XYZ file of C-alpha atoms in Angstrom:
625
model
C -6.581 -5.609 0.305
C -8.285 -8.670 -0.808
C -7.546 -10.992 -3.536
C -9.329 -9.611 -6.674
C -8.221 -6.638 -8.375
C -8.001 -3.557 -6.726
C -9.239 -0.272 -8.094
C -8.874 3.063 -6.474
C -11.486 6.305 -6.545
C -10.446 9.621 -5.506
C -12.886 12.918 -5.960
C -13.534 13.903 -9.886
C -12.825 10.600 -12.493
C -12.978 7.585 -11.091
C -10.311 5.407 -11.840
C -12.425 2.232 -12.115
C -14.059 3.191 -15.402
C -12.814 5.760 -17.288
C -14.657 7.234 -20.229
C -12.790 9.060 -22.111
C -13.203 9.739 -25.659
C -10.024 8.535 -27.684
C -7.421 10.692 -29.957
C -6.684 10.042 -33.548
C -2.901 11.316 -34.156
C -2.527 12.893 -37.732
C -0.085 10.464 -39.698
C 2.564 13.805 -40.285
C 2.535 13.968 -36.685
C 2.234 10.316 -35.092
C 5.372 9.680 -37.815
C 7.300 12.747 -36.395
C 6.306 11.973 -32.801
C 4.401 14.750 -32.512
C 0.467 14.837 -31.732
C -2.818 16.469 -32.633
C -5.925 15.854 -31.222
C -9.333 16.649 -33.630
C -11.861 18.508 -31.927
C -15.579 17.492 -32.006
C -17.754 18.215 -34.788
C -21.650 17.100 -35.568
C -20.605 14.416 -37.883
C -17.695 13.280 -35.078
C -20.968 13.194 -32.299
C -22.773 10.268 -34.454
C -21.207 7.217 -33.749
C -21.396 3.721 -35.594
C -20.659 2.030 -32.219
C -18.676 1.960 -28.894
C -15.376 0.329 -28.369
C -13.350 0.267 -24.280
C -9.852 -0.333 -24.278
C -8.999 -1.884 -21.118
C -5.870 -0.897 -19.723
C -4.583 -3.007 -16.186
C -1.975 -0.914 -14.438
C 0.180 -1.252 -11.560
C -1.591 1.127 -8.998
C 1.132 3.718 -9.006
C 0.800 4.422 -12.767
C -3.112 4.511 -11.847
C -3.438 8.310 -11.878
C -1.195 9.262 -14.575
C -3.088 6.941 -16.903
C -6.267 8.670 -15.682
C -4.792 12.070 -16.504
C -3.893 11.087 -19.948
C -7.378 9.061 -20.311
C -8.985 12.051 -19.889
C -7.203 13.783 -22.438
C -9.039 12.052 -25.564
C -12.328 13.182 -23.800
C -11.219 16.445 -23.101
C -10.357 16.693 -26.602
C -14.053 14.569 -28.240
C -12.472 12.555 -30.963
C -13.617 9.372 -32.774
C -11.503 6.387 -34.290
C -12.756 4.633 -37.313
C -16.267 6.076 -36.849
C -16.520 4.828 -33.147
C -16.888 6.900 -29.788
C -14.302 4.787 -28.257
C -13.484 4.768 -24.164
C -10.419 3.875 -22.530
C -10.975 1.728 -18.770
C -8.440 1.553 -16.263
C -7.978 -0.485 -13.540
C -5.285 -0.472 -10.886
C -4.013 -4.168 -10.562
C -1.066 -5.053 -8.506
C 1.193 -6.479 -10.822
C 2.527 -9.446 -8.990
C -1.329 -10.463 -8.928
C -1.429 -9.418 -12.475
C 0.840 -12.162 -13.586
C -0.703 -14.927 -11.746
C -4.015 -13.904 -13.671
C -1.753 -14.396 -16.989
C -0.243 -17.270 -16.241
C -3.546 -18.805 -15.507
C -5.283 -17.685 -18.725
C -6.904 -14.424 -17.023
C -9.800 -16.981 -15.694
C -9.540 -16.558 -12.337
C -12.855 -15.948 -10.859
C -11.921 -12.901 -9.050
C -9.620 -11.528 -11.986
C -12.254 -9.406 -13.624
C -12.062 -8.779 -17.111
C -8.963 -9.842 -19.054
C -7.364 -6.421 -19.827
C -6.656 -5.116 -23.510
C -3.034 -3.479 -22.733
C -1.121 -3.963 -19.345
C 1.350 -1.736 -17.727
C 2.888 -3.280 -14.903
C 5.846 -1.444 -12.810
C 8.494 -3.840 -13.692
C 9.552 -5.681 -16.432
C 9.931 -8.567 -13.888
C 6.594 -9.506 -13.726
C 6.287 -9.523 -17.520
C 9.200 -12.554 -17.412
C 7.371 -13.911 -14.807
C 4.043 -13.770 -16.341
C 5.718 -16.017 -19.377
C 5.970 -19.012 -17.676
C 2.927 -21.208 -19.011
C 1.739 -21.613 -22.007
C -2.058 -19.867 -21.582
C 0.336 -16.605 -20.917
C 2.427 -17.138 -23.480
C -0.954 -17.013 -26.131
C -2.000 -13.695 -24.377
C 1.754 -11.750 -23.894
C 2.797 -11.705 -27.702
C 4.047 -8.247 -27.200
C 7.683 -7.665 -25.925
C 6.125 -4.550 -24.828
C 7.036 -0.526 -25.416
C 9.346 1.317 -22.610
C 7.722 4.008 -21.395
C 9.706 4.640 -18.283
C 11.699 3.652 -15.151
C 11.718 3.638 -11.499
C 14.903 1.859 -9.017
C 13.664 0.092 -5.766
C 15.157 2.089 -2.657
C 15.814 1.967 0.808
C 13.217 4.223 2.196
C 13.595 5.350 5.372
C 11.562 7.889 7.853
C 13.201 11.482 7.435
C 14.424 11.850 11.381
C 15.648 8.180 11.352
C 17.875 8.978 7.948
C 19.117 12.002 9.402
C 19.990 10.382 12.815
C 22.276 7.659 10.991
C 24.006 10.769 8.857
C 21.462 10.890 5.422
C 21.845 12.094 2.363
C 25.639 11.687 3.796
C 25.471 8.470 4.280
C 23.187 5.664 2.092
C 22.192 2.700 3.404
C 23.337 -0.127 1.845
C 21.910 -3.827 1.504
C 24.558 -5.048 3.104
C 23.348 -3.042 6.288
C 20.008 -4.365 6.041
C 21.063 -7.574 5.748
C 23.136 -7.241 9.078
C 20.217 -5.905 10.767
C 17.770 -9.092 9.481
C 21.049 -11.794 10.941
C 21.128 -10.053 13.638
C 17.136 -9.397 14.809
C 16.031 -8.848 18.491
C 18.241 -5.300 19.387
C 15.158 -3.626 21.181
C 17.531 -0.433 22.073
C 19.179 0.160 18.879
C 17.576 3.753 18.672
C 18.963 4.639 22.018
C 22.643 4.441 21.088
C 21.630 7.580 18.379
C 19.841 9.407 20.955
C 16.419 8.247 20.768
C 15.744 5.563 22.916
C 12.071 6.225 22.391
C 12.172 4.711 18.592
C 12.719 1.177 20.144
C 14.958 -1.171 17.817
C 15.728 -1.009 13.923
C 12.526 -2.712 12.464
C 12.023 -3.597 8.859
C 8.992 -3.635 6.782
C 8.707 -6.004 3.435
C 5.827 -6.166 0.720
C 4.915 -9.149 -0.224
C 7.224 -10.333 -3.024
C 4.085 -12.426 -4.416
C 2.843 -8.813 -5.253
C 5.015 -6.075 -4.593
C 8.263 -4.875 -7.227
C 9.736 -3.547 -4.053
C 9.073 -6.845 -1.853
C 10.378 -8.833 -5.456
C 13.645 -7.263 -5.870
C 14.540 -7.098 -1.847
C 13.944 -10.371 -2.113
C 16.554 -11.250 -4.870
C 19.181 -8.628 -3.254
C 19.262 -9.978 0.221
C 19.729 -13.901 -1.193
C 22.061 -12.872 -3.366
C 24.649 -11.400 -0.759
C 23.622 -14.565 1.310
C 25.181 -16.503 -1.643
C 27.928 -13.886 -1.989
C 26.804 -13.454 -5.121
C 26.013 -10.149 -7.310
C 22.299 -9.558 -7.388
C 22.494 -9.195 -11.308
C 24.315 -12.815 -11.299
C 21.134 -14.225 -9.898
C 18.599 -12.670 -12.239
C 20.820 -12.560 -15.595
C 22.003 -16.553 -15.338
C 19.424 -19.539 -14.542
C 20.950 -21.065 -11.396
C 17.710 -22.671 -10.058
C 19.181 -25.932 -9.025
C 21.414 -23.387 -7.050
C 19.047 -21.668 -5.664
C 16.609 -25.084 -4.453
C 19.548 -27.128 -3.652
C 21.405 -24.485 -1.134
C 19.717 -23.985 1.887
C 21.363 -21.118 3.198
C 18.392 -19.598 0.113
C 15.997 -21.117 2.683
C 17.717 -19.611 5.425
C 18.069 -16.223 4.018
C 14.436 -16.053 3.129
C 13.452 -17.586 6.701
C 15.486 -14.979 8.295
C 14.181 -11.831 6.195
C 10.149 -13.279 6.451
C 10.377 -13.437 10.285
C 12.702 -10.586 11.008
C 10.174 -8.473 9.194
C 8.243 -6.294 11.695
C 5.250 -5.723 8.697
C 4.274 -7.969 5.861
C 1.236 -6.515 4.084
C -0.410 -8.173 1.129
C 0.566 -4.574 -1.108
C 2.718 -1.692 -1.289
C -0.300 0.711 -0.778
C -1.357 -1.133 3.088
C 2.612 -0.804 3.833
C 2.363 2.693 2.936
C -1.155 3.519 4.902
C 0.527 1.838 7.542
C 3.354 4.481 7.889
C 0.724 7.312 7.202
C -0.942 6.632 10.710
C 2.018 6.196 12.636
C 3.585 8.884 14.535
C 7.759 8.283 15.198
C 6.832 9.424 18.970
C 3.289 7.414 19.572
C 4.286 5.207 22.200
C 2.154 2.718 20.930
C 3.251 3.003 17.476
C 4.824 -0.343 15.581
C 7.665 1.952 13.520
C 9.129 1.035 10.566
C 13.126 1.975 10.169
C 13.594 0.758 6.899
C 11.513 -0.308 3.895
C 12.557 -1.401 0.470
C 9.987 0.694 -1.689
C 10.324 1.705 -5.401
C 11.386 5.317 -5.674
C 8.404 6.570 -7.397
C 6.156 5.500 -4.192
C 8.387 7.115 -1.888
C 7.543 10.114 -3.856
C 4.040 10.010 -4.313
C 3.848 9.320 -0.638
C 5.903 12.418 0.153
C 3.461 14.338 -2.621
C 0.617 13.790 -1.817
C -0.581 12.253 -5.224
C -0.947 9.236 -7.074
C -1.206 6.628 -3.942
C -0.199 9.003 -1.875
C -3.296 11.185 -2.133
C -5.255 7.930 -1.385
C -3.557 7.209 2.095
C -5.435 8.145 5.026
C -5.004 11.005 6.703
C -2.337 10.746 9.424
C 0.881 12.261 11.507
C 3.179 9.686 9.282
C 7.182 10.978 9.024
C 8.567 11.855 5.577
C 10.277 9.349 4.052
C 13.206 9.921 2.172
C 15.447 7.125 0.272
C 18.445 6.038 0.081
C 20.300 4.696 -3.207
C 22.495 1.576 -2.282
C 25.452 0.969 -4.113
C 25.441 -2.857 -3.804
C 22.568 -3.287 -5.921
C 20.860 -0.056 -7.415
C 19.169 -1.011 -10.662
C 16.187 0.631 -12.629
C 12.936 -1.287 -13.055
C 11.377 -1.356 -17.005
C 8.229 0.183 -17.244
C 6.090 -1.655 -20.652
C 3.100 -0.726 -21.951
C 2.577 -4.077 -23.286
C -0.979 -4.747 -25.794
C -2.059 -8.482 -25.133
C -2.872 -10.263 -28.416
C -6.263 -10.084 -28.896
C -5.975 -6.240 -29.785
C -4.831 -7.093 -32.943
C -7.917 -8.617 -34.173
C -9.189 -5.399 -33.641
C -8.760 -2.484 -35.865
C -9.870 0.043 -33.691
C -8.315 -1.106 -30.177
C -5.327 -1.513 -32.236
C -5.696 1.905 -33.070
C -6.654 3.409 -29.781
C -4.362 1.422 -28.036
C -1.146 2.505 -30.470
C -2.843 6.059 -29.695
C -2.092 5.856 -25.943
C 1.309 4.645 -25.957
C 2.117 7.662 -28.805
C 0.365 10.330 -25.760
C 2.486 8.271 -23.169
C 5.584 9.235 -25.311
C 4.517 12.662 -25.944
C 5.777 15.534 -23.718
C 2.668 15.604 -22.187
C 2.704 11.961 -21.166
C 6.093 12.109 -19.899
C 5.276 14.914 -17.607
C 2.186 12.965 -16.265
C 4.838 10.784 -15.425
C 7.444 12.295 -13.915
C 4.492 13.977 -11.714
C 4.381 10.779 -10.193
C 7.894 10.040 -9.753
C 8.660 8.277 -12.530
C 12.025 9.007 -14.535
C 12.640 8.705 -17.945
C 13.520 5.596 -20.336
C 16.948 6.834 -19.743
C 16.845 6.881 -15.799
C 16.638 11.105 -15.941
C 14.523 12.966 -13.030
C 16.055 16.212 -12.934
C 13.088 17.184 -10.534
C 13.829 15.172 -7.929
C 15.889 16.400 -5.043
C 16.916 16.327 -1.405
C 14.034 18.160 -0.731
C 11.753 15.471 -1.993
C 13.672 13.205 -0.151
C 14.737 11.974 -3.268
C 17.886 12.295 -5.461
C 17.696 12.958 -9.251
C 21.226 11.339 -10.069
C 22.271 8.957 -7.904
C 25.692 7.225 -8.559
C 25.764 3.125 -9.611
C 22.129 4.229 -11.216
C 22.120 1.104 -14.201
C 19.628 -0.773 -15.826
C 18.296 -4.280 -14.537
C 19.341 -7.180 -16.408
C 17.203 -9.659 -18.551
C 15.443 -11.699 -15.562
C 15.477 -15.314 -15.752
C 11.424 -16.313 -14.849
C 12.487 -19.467 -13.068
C 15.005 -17.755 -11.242
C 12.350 -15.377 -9.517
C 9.807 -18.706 -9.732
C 12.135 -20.169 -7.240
C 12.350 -17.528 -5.164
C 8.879 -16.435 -5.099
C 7.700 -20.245 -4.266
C 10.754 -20.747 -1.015
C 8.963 -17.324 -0.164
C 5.550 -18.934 -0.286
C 6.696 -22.284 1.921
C 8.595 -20.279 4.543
C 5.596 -17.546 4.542
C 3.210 -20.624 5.487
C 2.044 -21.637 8.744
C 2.721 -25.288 9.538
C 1.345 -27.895 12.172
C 4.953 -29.515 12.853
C 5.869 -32.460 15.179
C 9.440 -32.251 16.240
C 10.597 -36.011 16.681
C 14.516 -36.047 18.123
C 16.424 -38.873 18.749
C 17.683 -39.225 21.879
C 19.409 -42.910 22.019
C 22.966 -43.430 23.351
C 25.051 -43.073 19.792
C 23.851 -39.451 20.201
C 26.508 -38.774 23.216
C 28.858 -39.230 20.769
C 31.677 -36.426 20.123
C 31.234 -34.576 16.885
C 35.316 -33.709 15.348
C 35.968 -29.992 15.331
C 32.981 -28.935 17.996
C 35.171 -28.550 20.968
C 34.427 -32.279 22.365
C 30.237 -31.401 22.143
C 28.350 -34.173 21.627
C 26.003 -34.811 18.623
C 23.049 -34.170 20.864
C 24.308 -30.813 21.922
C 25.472 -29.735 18.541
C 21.657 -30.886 17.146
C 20.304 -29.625 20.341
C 21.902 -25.924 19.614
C 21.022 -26.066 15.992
C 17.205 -26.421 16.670
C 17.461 -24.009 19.644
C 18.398 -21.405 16.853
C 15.971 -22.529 14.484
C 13.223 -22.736 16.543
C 12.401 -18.793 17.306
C 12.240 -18.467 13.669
C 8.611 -20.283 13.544
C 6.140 -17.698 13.203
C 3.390 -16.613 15.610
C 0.205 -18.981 14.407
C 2.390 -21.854 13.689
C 1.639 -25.334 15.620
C 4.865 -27.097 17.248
C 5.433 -30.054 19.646
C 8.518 -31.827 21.221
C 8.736 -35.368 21.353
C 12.287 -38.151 21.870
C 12.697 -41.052 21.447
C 15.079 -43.937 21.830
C 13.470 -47.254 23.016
C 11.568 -48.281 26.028
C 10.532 -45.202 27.240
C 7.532 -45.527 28.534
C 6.761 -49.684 29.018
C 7.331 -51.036 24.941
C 6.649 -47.176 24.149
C 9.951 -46.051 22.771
C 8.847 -42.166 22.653
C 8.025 -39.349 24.823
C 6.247 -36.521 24.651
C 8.023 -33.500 26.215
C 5.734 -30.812 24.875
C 2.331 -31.022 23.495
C 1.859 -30.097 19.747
C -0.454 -26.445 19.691
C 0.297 -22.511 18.952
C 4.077 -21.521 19.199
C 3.271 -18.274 20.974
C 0.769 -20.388 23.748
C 1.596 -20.368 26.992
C 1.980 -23.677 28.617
C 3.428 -24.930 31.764
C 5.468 -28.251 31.040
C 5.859 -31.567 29.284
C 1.834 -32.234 29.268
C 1.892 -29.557 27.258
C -1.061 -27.893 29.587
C -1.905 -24.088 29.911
C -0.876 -22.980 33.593
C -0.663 -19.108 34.999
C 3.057 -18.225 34.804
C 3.800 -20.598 32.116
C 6.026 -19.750 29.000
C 5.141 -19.865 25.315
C 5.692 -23.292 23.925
C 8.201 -22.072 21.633
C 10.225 -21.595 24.858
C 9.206 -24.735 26.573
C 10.626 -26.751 23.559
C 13.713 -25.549 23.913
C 14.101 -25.656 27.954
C 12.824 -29.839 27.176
C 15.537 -29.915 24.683
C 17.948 -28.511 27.842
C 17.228 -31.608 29.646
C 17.207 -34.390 27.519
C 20.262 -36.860 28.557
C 21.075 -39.833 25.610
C 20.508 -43.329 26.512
C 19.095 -46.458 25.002
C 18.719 -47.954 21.823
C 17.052 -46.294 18.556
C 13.102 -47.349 18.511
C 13.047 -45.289 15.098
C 9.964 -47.717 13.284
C 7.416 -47.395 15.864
C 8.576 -44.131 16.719
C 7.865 -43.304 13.336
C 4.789 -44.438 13.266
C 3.204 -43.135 15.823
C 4.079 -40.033 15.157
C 2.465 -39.815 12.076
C -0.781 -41.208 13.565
C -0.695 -38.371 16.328
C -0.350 -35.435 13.916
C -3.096 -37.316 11.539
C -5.332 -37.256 15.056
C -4.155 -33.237 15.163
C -4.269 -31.982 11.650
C -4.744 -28.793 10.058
C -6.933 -27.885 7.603
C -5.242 -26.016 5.069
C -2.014 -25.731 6.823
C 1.357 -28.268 5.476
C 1.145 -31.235 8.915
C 4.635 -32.260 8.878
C 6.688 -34.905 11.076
C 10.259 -33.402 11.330
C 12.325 -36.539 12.627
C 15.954 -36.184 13.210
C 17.865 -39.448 13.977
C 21.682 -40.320 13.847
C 20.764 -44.091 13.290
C 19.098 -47.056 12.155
C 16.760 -49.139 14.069
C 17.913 -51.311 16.653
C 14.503 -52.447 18.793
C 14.422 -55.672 18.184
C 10.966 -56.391 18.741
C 9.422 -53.577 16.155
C 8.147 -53.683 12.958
C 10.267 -53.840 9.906
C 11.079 -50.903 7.362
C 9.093 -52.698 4.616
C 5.679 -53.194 6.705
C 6.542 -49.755 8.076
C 6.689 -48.334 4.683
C 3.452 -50.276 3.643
C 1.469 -48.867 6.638
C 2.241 -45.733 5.843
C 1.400 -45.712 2.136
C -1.835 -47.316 3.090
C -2.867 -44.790 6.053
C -1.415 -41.562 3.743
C -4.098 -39.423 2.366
C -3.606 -37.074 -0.306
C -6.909 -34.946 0.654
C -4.940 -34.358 4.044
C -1.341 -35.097 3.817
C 0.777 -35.629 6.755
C 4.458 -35.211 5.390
C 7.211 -37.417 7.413
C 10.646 -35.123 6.889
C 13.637 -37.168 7.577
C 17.083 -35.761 8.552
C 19.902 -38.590 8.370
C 22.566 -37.323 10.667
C 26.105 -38.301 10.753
C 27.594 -41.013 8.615
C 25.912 -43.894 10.775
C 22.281 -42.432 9.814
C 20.631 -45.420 7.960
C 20.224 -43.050 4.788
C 18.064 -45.682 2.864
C 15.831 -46.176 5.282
C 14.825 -42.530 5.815
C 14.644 -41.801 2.119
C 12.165 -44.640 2.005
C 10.144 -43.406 5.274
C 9.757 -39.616 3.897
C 9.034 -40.956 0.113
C 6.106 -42.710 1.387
C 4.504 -39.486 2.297
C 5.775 -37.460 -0.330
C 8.483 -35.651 1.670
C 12.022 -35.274 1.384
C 14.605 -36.478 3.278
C 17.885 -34.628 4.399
C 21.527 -35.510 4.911
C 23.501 -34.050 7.476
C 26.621 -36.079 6.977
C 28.596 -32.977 8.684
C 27.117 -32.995 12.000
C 28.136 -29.071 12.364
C 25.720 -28.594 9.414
C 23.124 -29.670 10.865
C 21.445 -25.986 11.506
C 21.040 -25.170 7.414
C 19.471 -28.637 7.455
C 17.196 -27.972 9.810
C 16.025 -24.237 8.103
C 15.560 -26.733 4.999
C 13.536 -29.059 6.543
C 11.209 -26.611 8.276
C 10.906 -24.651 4.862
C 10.441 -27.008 2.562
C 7.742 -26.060 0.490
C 4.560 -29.422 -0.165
C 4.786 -30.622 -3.458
């Protein structure tokens, strides 16, 4: 899907603009919750004017706000004198709060809605964040319903791993994303011909499923309660411990499918058979329960999928972090300067409440405010009372701000220089390692780092320590271009029979052997000039230098002309970011904090050599300020 708003047709109504004449609820009814609608009459059929309510829902809640849309036409009333028409559009809601936060004035946004349903309450927190939202989101919003994120999982692959029996857990999925790579995992259940457990995530910029996956899987990465992390603001937590970054590295790359909504994830499925021996299967996806049913249904999106030999999915409810999404119907403050909108919109939410609009609901697999869905069953693939089923905290916005924004950095492509240090303090034993040296433990670190840099990503391998080549105190042991390129050595070259560079890195990495002093200013340096000489539009250029050291070439520049050059050759309009990491406690700490501020970077301690691998995951996450 692209960017702008997305809005779905299907035969009959379209869903883009919806005409529909609005209701006017008798005040003995609208007070008792009841409703009546007033049928059309030749003085209703003269109108003093037109007035659209526009309503911006999440695209599962598309249809069911259609059906009840085309209610008031059905039944031709008027409000205040005016033929009044309702418009919705389907907007994902993660896309729906950006829009908000920026005023509604993005160019692609459309027109700012009147009322705005989104699938969570979530996005509603998150929307709050700035001030322009803040003018527009005076409403705390109505509850109208509620829907828990699942497990979802192809029918035949539930049943092969014991479903409705056994539920998996996020726990399990978390195993499966630490431990990627197990091509024959199908086999050991009898069907070798699935391949290995693969994992699809929506994109938490956009998705409630993606979103709340998200905040599960870094919670038990923290060993913390998801609620803990939603309920409390531990941001500095969350930015200052990099086994977040880790967590989030792990579950971005270890995903086999990252589509930009829940509706491609789900067309996705729809054309894939389980047999196709072609076919990129999906074993698990985290997917909010209603979509799992509309899928299985046929309506809502479902009925807009293509057509396709796509399994049945069924879900399961985990009990390490089950919790039902909020549902608002929230009006946006400038319907109260109208009369009529106010009226038509307070109309709608009274028909959402109404039997009718309930059933409209739960047609689309949506339970109640008070988590009931008595028609949903194993059949569905569904279960109507699941145990653990509670309601979802308060959300902290910066909380999910945090997480949503690591997402963003480790989702991003980057043009990276690895820079190692190679002098002869790096022989050195590190305590507790087994007698390894602190080249080998660094060395191991960045061999396990390294596969998670995504396909698309530049990468390149140089040392240094001092004289290397004539006063050159660096080498360069693989040439800086695509990850997934095949090249055939340290000139970085293509060559038949080559492997990708991801691979060559690490086999240069194999060989290097510590000698010689630490040429860390000049290394420095030139390093920066050579990824200013190969940088990426649009992409964060980043020197990643690891050193356990200070400079000791006696004949190089110092740190303050060092510094200087590099504040004078920096350009904003194309950054290229110098990330320190300052390992052991003989890393000149100062100097590298002084080195990466000059480019706007950070720089990272690794006083304990043995932590160096969350240190790296930090450094090749961290997000450009």
């Amino acid at each position: 899907m692209s960017g702008a708003r997305h809005r779905y047709r299907r035969t009959g109504p379209s869903v883009r603009r919806i005409t529909a004449l609005a209701a006017i609820p008798v005040l003995a009814g609208a007070l008792t919750g009841g409703w009546v609608f007033l049928r059309g009459s030749p003085a209703v059929a003269t109108c003093a004017g037109t007035v659209t309510l526009t309503v911006a829902v999440a695209p599962s809640l598309a249809d069911p706000m259609e059906e009840l849309a085309t209610a008031y036409r059905d039944e031709h009333p008027a409000v205040f004198g005016y033929c009044a028409s309702i418009q919705v559009d389907a907007v994902d809601s993660g896309r729906a709060a950006a829009y908000l936060r920026g005023g509604w004035s993005d160019p692609g946004a459309g027109e700012i809605p009147d009322v705005w349903v989104p699938d969570s309450a979530d996005w509603l927190a998150l929307a709050r964040t700035t001030e322009p939202a803040n003018r527009l989101l005076t409403d705390t919003g109505q509850l109208i319903a509620t829907s828990p994120v699942v497990i979802a999982m192809p029918r035949p692959m539930a049943v092969a791993l014991g479903w409705p029996g056994h539920q998996l857990s996020w726990a399990d999925l978390g195993k499966q994303l630490a431990e990627p790579g197990d091509d024959d995992y199908w086999a050991a259940h009898g069907k070798a011909a699935w391949g290995g457990f693969t994992i699809g995530l929506p994109d938490p910029r956009t998705s409630t499923s993606g979103l709340s996956a998200l905040t599960v899987l870094v919670a038990q990465a923290l060993d913390r309660p998801a609620a803990r992390l939603i309920e409390k603001d531990i941001t500095d937590d969350l930015t200052d411990d990099l086994t977040t970054d880790s967590a989030i590295l792990r579950l971005e790359r270890a995903a086999s499918l990252l589509p930009g909504s829940d509706a491609s994830l789900l067309a996705t499925l729809r054309g894939t058979g389980l047999d196709d021996p072609g076919a990129s299967r999906l074993s698990a996806i985290p997917l909010s329960e209603s979509l799992v049913y509309q899928y299985n249904a046929g309506v809502g999106l479902g009925a807009r999928l293509p057509d396709g030999d796509g399994p049945e999915l069924v879900a399961s409810y985990p009990s390490d972090g089950l919790m039902l999404d909020e549902i608002r119907y929230v009006q946006l403050s400038r319907v109260s300067s109208d009369p009529v909108k106010s009226r038509v919109a307070a109309d709608l939410l009274a028909l959402l409440r109404s039997g009718r609009g309930v059933a409209a609901l739960a047609g689309h697999g949506f339970r109640t405010v008070d988590g009931a869905a008595d028609s949903l069953g194993p059949e569905t693939g569904l279960a109507a009372r699941p145990q653990e089923l509670g309601r979802k905290p308060v959300t902290v916005p910066t909380v999910m701000t945090a997480l949503q924004a690591t997402f963003v950095g480790v989702h991003q492509r980057t043009n990276t220089l690895m820079v190692l240090d190679s002098s002869g303090s790096m022989a050195e034993p590190v305590p507790a390692s087994g007698d390894r040296s602190r080249l080998a433990v660094a060395l191991d670190a960045a061999k396990a780092a390294l596969p998670m840099f995504a396909d698309g990503s530049n990468l390149g391998l140089w040392r240094f320590s001092s004289r290397l080549h004539g006063a050159d105190d660096w080498d360069e042991l693989v040439g800086l271009g695509p990850v997934e390129e095949q090249v055939g050595g340290a000139d970085g070259a293509d060559e038949a029979g080559g492997v990708p560079r991801r691979q060559a890195v690490i086999d240069e990495m194999s060989r290097i052997e510590p000698r010689g002093d630490t040429g860390l200013y000049e290394t420095t340096l030139a390093a920066f000039r050579h990824l200013n000489q190969h940088y990426e539009e649009g992409w964060p250029n980043q020197v990643v230098l690891l050193t356990d050291g200070r400079n000791s070439d006696p004949g190089s520049m110092s740190l303050d002309e060092l510094v200087r050059t590099l504040r004078r050759e920096y350009s904003p309009l194309h950054p290229v970011r110098i990330i320190t990491i300052g390992y052991g406690e003989d890393a000149d700490l100062e100097a590298l904090a002084r080195i990466s501020d000059a480019t706007g970077a950070q720089s990272y301690p690794a006083l304990d050599p043995n932590s160096i691998f969350v240190v790296l995951v930090g450094a090749f996450t961290e997000i450009p300020g």
